[in-house]
XYZ file of C-alpha atoms in Angstrom:
523
model
C 18.364 -75.213 -29.382
C 20.514 -73.031 -31.635
C 23.750 -74.350 -33.039
C 26.880 -72.821 -31.497
C 28.357 -69.939 -33.444
C 31.163 -71.255 -35.699
C 34.609 -70.317 -34.522
C 33.347 -69.052 -31.186
C 35.411 -71.371 -29.021
C 37.902 -69.507 -26.875
C 41.404 -70.697 -27.631
C 43.971 -70.458 -24.864
C 46.929 -68.525 -26.309
C 50.332 -69.874 -25.358
C 52.935 -67.744 -23.616
C 50.800 -64.570 -23.873
C 50.305 -62.249 -20.902
C 48.820 -58.786 -20.848
C 50.126 -55.777 -18.978
C 48.818 -55.839 -15.452
C 47.363 -52.385 -15.296
C 44.762 -53.071 -18.017
C 44.631 -49.412 -19.098
C 43.116 -48.402 -22.428
C 46.436 -48.735 -24.150
C 46.785 -52.219 -22.706
C 43.903 -53.667 -24.659
C 45.496 -53.463 -28.089
C 43.843 -54.378 -31.372
C 45.831 -57.593 -31.178
C 43.709 -58.519 -28.140
C 40.622 -58.954 -30.300
C 42.595 -60.635 -33.004
C 44.067 -63.106 -30.567
C 41.234 -63.607 -28.134
C 38.052 -63.235 -30.169
C 39.278 -64.605 -33.466
C 41.438 -67.196 -31.714
C 44.420 -66.695 -33.973
C 47.608 -68.385 -32.723
C 50.224 -66.394 -30.872
C 53.912 -66.775 -31.580
C 55.578 -68.642 -28.748
C 58.453 -66.211 -28.568
C 56.311 -63.088 -28.131
C 57.512 -60.765 -25.361
C 55.106 -60.408 -22.459
C 54.754 -58.534 -19.205
C 55.407 -60.379 -15.994
C 52.321 -60.332 -13.831
C 52.543 -59.921 -10.097
C 48.915 -60.078 -9.054
C 49.460 -59.088 -5.472
C 51.735 -56.081 -5.891
C 51.001 -54.868 -9.438
C 54.706 -55.516 -9.806
C 55.129 -54.999 -13.541
C 53.959 -51.394 -13.344
C 55.874 -50.701 -10.148
C 59.044 -52.287 -11.502
C 59.017 -50.189 -14.656
C 58.522 -47.000 -12.667
C 61.297 -47.974 -10.255
C 63.625 -48.863 -13.089
C 62.975 -45.503 -14.756
C 63.597 -43.657 -11.485
C 66.898 -45.428 -11.009
C 67.793 -44.717 -14.613
C 67.359 -40.981 -14.200
C 69.391 -40.950 -11.010
C 72.204 -43.141 -12.279
C 72.321 -41.687 -15.822
C 71.691 -45.121 -17.309
C 69.730 -45.895 -20.453
C 66.154 -47.082 -19.823
C 65.371 -50.753 -20.382
C 64.826 -51.451 -24.048
C 62.171 -54.118 -23.490
C 59.331 -54.979 -21.126
C 60.198 -56.301 -17.701
C 59.562 -59.998 -17.943
C 60.427 -63.097 -16.005
C 61.916 -65.847 -18.084
C 61.735 -69.354 -16.672
C 64.873 -70.572 -18.321
C 68.416 -69.341 -17.944
C 71.854 -70.216 -16.713
C 71.092 -68.884 -13.233
C 67.807 -68.455 -11.356
C 67.175 -66.191 -8.391
C 65.297 -68.331 -5.846
C 64.768 -65.974 -2.889
C 66.381 -63.330 -0.685
C 67.117 -64.054 2.973
C 67.546 -61.295 5.563
C 70.316 -62.089 8.040
C 71.773 -60.055 10.938
C 75.006 -59.542 9.000
C 73.372 -58.658 5.678
C 71.495 -60.355 2.829
C 71.809 -63.660 1.029
C 70.425 -63.762 -2.511
C 69.849 -67.454 -3.139
C 70.536 -68.622 -6.709
C 70.695 -71.913 -8.548
C 72.890 -72.747 -11.510
C 76.124 -70.986 -12.368
C 77.749 -68.438 -10.105
C 76.585 -65.050 -11.489
C 78.357 -61.757 -12.132
C 77.245 -58.958 -9.818
C 77.315 -55.151 -10.143
C 76.439 -52.780 -7.284
C 75.486 -49.101 -7.832
C 74.190 -46.429 -5.492
C 72.046 -43.527 -6.651
C 73.297 -39.949 -6.463
C 70.961 -39.086 -3.608
C 72.110 -42.284 -1.808
C 68.544 -43.494 -1.117
C 68.641 -46.417 -3.567
C 71.183 -49.123 -4.262
C 70.840 -51.524 -7.169
C 72.381 -54.986 -7.284
C 72.320 -56.258 -10.875
C 72.886 -59.988 -11.315
C 73.803 -60.791 -14.914
C 72.671 -63.956 -16.673
C 69.942 -64.487 -14.077
C 66.172 -64.921 -14.289
C 63.616 -64.949 -11.488
C 62.480 -68.390 -10.418
C 58.783 -69.146 -11.058
C 58.646 -70.232 -7.389
C 59.783 -66.814 -6.132
C 56.930 -65.866 -3.829
C 57.785 -62.482 -2.356
C 59.429 -59.648 -4.273
C 58.929 -56.927 -1.651
C 60.748 -57.696 1.608
C 61.092 -55.650 4.780
C 64.692 -55.462 6.034
C 65.008 -52.687 8.664
C 68.712 -53.322 9.220
C 71.982 -51.629 8.245
C 70.032 -48.583 7.043
C 68.038 -50.675 4.544
C 64.288 -50.239 5.016
C 63.090 -52.720 2.402
C 64.051 -54.296 -0.902
C 62.401 -55.109 -4.220
C 63.230 -57.848 -6.707
C 62.568 -57.306 -10.424
C 63.511 -58.791 -13.772
C 65.325 -55.857 -15.350
C 65.964 -57.504 -18.721
C 65.160 -60.828 -20.305
C 67.578 -60.943 -23.230
C 70.255 -61.206 -22.007
C 68.648 -61.840 -18.611
C 69.453 -59.490 -15.749
C 67.812 -59.685 -12.314
C 67.873 -56.600 -10.095
C 67.569 -56.260 -6.328
C 66.702 -52.682 -5.293
C 67.577 -51.573 -1.759
C 65.667 -48.598 -0.310
C 68.155 -47.007 2.091
C 68.721 -44.114 4.438
C 70.970 -41.553 2.792
C 73.418 -41.725 5.712
C 73.718 -45.538 5.746
C 77.009 -47.166 4.705
C 77.548 -48.467 1.207
C 76.995 -52.164 0.634
C 79.170 -54.634 -1.208
C 78.248 -57.925 -2.849
C 80.123 -61.082 -3.672
C 79.010 -64.122 -5.680
C 79.438 -67.434 -3.890
C 78.447 -71.005 -4.601
C 74.688 -71.025 -4.096
C 74.088 -67.293 -4.236
C 75.239 -63.727 -3.631
C 76.075 -62.290 -0.211
C 75.445 -58.585 0.462
C 76.757 -56.715 3.503
C 77.714 -53.170 4.588
C 81.279 -52.052 4.060
C 83.343 -52.486 7.195
C 81.198 -55.356 8.444
C 81.463 -59.137 8.267
C 79.875 -60.945 5.358
C 77.051 -63.376 6.161
C 77.904 -67.037 5.836
C 76.052 -68.585 2.936
C 76.975 -72.085 4.065
C 75.443 -71.650 7.497
C 72.244 -70.191 6.059
C 71.843 -73.267 3.863
C 70.749 -75.228 6.935
C 66.974 -75.361 6.855
C 64.708 -74.802 9.791
C 62.234 -77.640 10.313
C 58.633 -76.658 11.030
C 57.756 -79.105 13.797
C 54.148 -78.178 14.582
C 51.270 -76.022 13.343
C 48.267 -75.864 15.641
C 45.035 -73.967 16.213
C 44.941 -72.857 19.838
C 42.849 -70.705 22.178
C 39.516 -72.026 20.915
C 40.473 -71.664 17.272
C 41.512 -68.005 17.505
C 45.280 -68.457 17.170
C 47.498 -70.320 14.710
C 50.792 -71.288 16.351
C 53.883 -72.344 14.401
C 56.970 -73.876 16.024
C 60.342 -74.645 14.418
C 63.580 -76.229 15.579
C 65.579 -73.014 14.976
C 65.059 -69.317 14.320
C 62.965 -68.414 11.271
C 62.088 -65.311 9.290
C 58.742 -64.789 7.569
C 56.687 -62.596 5.282
C 52.905 -62.215 5.155
C 50.207 -61.156 2.718
C 46.930 -62.158 1.102
C 47.208 -65.044 -1.345
C 45.898 -64.169 -4.800
C 44.542 -67.621 -5.648
C 42.598 -68.368 -2.465
C 42.071 -64.931 -0.837
C 43.521 -66.539 2.299
C 46.112 -64.963 4.585
C 49.531 -66.383 3.802
C 52.636 -66.760 5.963
C 55.749 -67.575 3.915
C 58.786 -68.959 5.744
C 62.009 -69.126 3.676
C 64.884 -71.542 4.409
C 62.463 -74.002 5.965
C 61.078 -77.492 5.512
C 58.112 -79.349 6.956
C 58.537 -82.203 9.389
C 57.137 -85.438 8.001
C 54.222 -85.561 10.435
C 52.929 -82.075 9.525
C 49.522 -82.103 7.805
C 46.741 -79.594 7.144
C 45.000 -78.401 10.300
C 41.325 -79.282 10.761
C 39.642 -76.359 12.576
C 37.441 -77.380 15.512
C 33.806 -76.386 15.745
C 33.495 -72.693 16.479
C 36.959 -71.851 15.164
C 37.442 -68.420 13.618
C 39.337 -70.071 10.732
C 37.488 -71.903 7.967
C 40.604 -73.878 7.079
C 44.380 -73.971 7.493
C 46.603 -75.413 4.759
C 50.313 -76.153 4.924
C 52.457 -76.227 1.767
C 56.076 -77.012 0.969
C 56.271 -74.480 -1.861
C 59.745 -75.596 -2.912
C 62.694 -77.331 -1.298
C 63.416 -74.295 0.891
C 60.081 -72.503 1.374
C 57.101 -73.320 3.602
C 53.753 -71.544 3.292
C 50.815 -71.550 5.682
C 47.410 -70.419 4.367
C 44.676 -69.389 6.800
C 41.153 -68.592 5.594
C 39.300 -66.458 8.170
C 35.601 -67.107 8.607
C 32.834 -64.596 8.055
C 33.145 -61.545 10.278
C 36.728 -62.449 11.191
C 39.888 -60.448 10.580
C 43.593 -61.170 10.948
C 44.916 -59.146 13.883
C 48.516 -59.784 12.851
C 51.467 -62.124 13.234
C 53.872 -61.946 16.160
C 57.086 -63.831 16.897
C 57.136 -64.734 20.613
C 60.567 -66.284 20.071
C 62.915 -66.793 17.157
C 61.586 -70.330 16.752
C 57.839 -69.611 16.934
C 55.157 -67.573 15.155
C 51.635 -66.711 16.240
C 48.800 -65.527 13.981
C 45.883 -64.009 15.864
C 42.289 -63.997 14.576
C 39.530 -61.833 15.985
C 35.947 -60.992 15.202
C 35.309 -57.638 13.576
C 33.496 -54.894 15.424
C 30.987 -54.298 12.645
C 27.754 -56.279 12.725
C 26.605 -57.410 9.307
C 22.882 -57.580 8.650
C 21.702 -61.126 7.833
C 20.119 -61.900 4.447
C 16.709 -60.363 3.882
C 13.705 -62.708 3.813
C 13.237 -62.150 0.068
C 16.369 -64.189 -0.671
C 14.421 -66.954 -2.440
C 15.128 -67.319 -6.172
C 12.843 -65.474 -8.547
C 10.204 -67.904 -9.908
C 11.167 -69.218 -13.333
C 9.368 -68.063 -16.436
C 7.926 -70.343 -19.099
C 10.701 -71.825 -21.290
C 10.315 -69.310 -24.099
C 13.085 -66.954 -25.212
C 12.927 -63.717 -23.263
C 14.926 -60.700 -24.494
C 17.007 -58.844 -21.906
C 15.005 -56.068 -20.326
C 15.816 -52.876 -18.490
C 14.309 -52.604 -14.988
C 12.923 -49.285 -13.919
C 15.782 -46.813 -13.463
C 18.583 -49.280 -12.609
C 21.685 -47.930 -10.934
C 24.337 -47.081 -13.520
C 27.142 -49.587 -13.992
C 30.263 -48.528 -12.149
C 33.317 -48.294 -14.418
C 35.975 -50.923 -13.952
C 38.575 -49.377 -11.612
C 41.785 -48.205 -13.228
C 44.942 -50.055 -12.287
C 44.828 -53.580 -10.938
C 41.814 -55.649 -12.001
C 40.824 -58.553 -9.747
C 37.866 -60.809 -10.567
C 36.253 -62.816 -7.767
C 34.865 -66.101 -9.115
C 32.274 -67.578 -6.761
C 31.334 -71.253 -7.337
C 27.953 -71.674 -5.648
C 27.188 -74.112 -2.810
C 29.730 -76.802 -1.795
C 30.403 -79.201 1.066
C 27.218 -80.269 2.821
C 25.221 -78.047 0.464
C 25.072 -79.729 -2.957
C 22.808 -77.060 -4.430
C 20.271 -78.290 -6.945
C 20.239 -82.022 -7.755
C 18.837 -82.960 -11.121
C 18.599 -85.662 -13.740
C 20.728 -88.745 -12.998
C 21.866 -87.153 -9.753
C 23.670 -84.260 -11.452
C 24.719 -81.925 -8.639
C 24.991 -78.170 -9.003
C 28.075 -77.870 -6.806
C 30.053 -80.279 -9.023
C 29.088 -78.518 -12.246
C 29.927 -75.021 -11.061
C 33.282 -75.791 -9.408
C 34.552 -77.275 -12.681
C 33.375 -74.293 -14.730
C 34.717 -71.823 -12.157
C 38.179 -73.362 -12.115
C 38.398 -73.116 -15.874
C 37.164 -69.515 -15.913
C 39.821 -68.617 -13.336
C 42.559 -70.256 -15.385
C 41.436 -68.556 -18.610
C 41.392 -65.127 -16.985
C 44.845 -65.584 -15.497
C 46.185 -66.675 -18.892
C 44.993 -63.292 -20.170
C 46.772 -61.398 -17.409
C 43.732 -60.816 -15.184
C 44.004 -61.786 -11.534
C 41.214 -64.131 -10.467
C 40.464 -65.534 -7.031
C 37.932 -68.241 -6.146
C 35.758 -68.078 -3.054
C 36.103 -71.848 -2.794
C 38.641 -73.991 -4.601
C 37.351 -77.403 -3.555
C 34.275 -79.112 -2.136
C 33.756 -77.147 1.070
C 30.888 -75.156 2.520
C 31.370 -71.375 2.558
C 28.747 -68.977 3.881
C 27.330 -66.209 1.696
C 28.793 -63.633 4.046
C 32.271 -65.177 3.828
C 32.136 -65.217 0.022
C 31.437 -61.504 -0.120
C 34.086 -60.756 2.501
C 36.733 -62.630 0.480
C 35.994 -60.433 -2.516
C 36.050 -57.283 -0.400
C 39.260 -58.354 1.344
C 41.219 -58.517 -1.919
C 39.491 -55.359 -3.210
C 38.001 -57.246 -6.164
C 36.969 -55.204 -9.190
C 34.216 -57.635 -10.294
C 32.225 -60.437 -8.634
C 30.926 -63.351 -10.725
C 28.858 -66.002 -8.935
C 28.288 -69.200 -10.947
C 25.284 -71.448 -10.312
C 23.078 -74.015 -12.041
C 19.301 -73.759 -12.049
C 16.552 -76.232 -11.190
C 12.784 -76.669 -11.271
C 10.455 -79.566 -10.558
C 11.772 -82.849 -11.975
C 8.473 -83.196 -13.813
C 9.441 -80.243 -16.031
C 12.403 -81.454 -18.144
C 11.195 -79.078 -20.865
C 12.465 -76.058 -18.885
C 15.964 -75.224 -20.109
C 18.111 -72.128 -20.653
C 20.389 -69.585 -19.029
C 19.457 -66.745 -16.707
C 21.706 -63.919 -15.517
C 21.044 -61.759 -12.481
C 22.299 -58.439 -11.154
C 21.163 -56.133 -8.375
C 22.611 -52.671 -8.835
C 25.861 -51.918 -10.650
C 26.243 -55.287 -12.383
C 23.896 -54.740 -15.327
C 26.641 -54.128 -17.880
C 28.696 -57.069 -16.635
C 25.626 -59.330 -16.694
C 24.712 -58.357 -20.235
C 28.252 -58.903 -21.525
C 28.522 -62.413 -20.064
C 24.949 -63.362 -20.967
C 25.473 -62.351 -24.592
C 28.758 -64.253 -24.781
C 27.151 -67.432 -23.438
C 24.295 -67.228 -25.949
C 26.696 -66.678 -28.853
C 29.048 -69.472 -27.800
C 26.776 -72.236 -26.525
C 23.462 -71.687 -28.307
C 21.633 -72.032 -24.990
C 18.023 -70.995 -24.631
C 17.720 -67.365 -23.553
C 15.796 -66.792 -20.326
C 16.902 -63.211 -19.923
C 18.927 -60.823 -17.799
C 17.047 -59.948 -14.622
C 17.308 -57.938 -11.457
C 17.263 -59.855 -8.150
C 18.102 -59.331 -4.475
C 20.467 -62.247 -3.944
C 22.730 -61.701 -0.953
C 26.033 -61.851 -2.854
C 24.726 -59.256 -5.311
C 23.310 -56.863 -2.729
C 26.285 -56.972 -0.383
C 29.097 -56.695 -2.943
C 30.489 -53.186 -3.402
C 31.823 -53.971 -6.891
C 29.818 -54.762 -10.064
C 28.398 -58.245 -9.423
C 26.481 -60.847 -11.404
C 24.993 -64.257 -10.687
C 24.912 -66.716 -13.581
C 22.553 -69.671 -13.900
C 24.360 -71.752 -16.546
C 21.447 -74.119 -17.180
C 18.897 -76.375 -15.498
C 20.161 -79.610 -13.958
C 16.503 -80.683 -14.146
C 16.210 -79.817 -17.858
C 16.543 -82.568 -20.441
C 18.696 -80.439 -22.751
C 20.735 -78.625 -20.126
C 21.445 -81.617 -17.881
C 22.836 -83.615 -20.786
C 25.088 -80.716 -21.793
C 26.239 -79.813 -18.276
C 27.165 -83.466 -17.690
C 29.593 -83.202 -20.599
C 33.123 -82.016 -19.762
C 33.569 -80.507 -23.213
C 30.441 -78.405 -22.854
C 31.509 -77.184 -19.411
C 34.762 -76.024 -21.006
C 32.776 -74.233 -23.712
C 30.672 -72.555 -21.014
C 33.806 -71.469 -19.123
C 35.266 -70.010 -22.310
C 32.085 -68.024 -22.922
C 32.031 -66.644 -19.365
C 35.703 -65.655 -19.511
C 35.191 -63.974 -22.885
C 32.255 -61.964 -21.543
C 34.267 -60.809 -18.511
C 37.186 -59.729 -20.673
C 34.923 -57.896 -23.111
C 33.352 -56.025 -20.197
C 36.784 -55.087 -18.856
C 37.775 -53.846 -22.296
C 34.607 -51.775 -22.681
C 35.085 -50.292 -19.213
C 38.407 -48.737 -20.223
């Protein structure tokens, strides 16, 4: 076993985020200095705010520049960033029949309202205000008073200024705003202002149930509610967010019955005034939409897709292992060229193998594959997100997820890369077999090589090569995909290392470094 390369540990930089778009100019020389050489980053360094679902940082800058040209203002002098500290925090925006309520905490803010020359945009600047870290939705549909939708951005961080942008019909009336205790009320001129005190009363979510043979999620409250929907970045589940709401004490997560179209349903009290419901559709299932039969109820409908997916081919068995001698990476005959990393938003799907009733390989001293890989996968996800790369996990806990569902999760969020993490095994009578193997099928060769090389350099593991294989998750993924075998749970060397939490962290650091290097090279 080789000794790990000195200084190869991946340090987690503090307070350092990269611009969401990950264009060539985004990966600056400082990236290598910070990430590869692990030099410390100053805690006060400016950074881009990352909105992984909406690519918000890029959109916000473009919107701010558009408004600047129309209103003859000077462009922002610094990146758009969300500070977590400030005298006032913007918590959320509520859409009411009379107008809008911009919920804030802390001091009552100063407000300035401007309308663009072509009358299609109105900006509401709230001085001394930062966006709350719990702010879930920054793009909200309004469809009232001539306002089609609104956006929330952090215009400046020093001094902090939050901006609410209203997209309006040119013929709609002007709006006015007034700061009150607990927030800012916005309403059209000539109308009545919404009551901020009345809106402070929270709706109580009284029941969440799976009905109609597990095809419908029904939500009932004690008063009228509003909601927003979208795909959750962390779980790839469909998310319903209900502002100005709280959960009744008896509400718990819903356990889907046998045959349900939902794998799981989770209920969260995101903050004191926001409830979220996460629904993970099963394989071959799509969300048909959310309806509101009454003001106090919501209904999410699930249905099977029309397309029929071909089951795994019979050659899905793992490739037989080679003798435990170092094998250099080889090029298969005329492999498909690696597809470049898409420009714009980069999303990495991290797939911890096995789970639930399927423990995967079981090795020395009962070491289970599913436990090893979920720990490594969680750390890889966290490391990527610290570097400004969106990462989703196909399973976040010990549950069974089909191969088809794993691929569909990645496709659903339009993932740029797919990284499946496993641990290897052979007969228990062969503890001498140790080392890492990395697999690809078509367009994942470059990704596989980058991660494989990083693992070898960081951990000193035995090299068992980069190989081509027909694993289901590799064949059925439309993006560059790789399957990593991080060691043998049946190997004397590997099992001892994989049982060690510190080594699993080192492995996660190596995998994250390889992914980031591949992203950089793909620019």
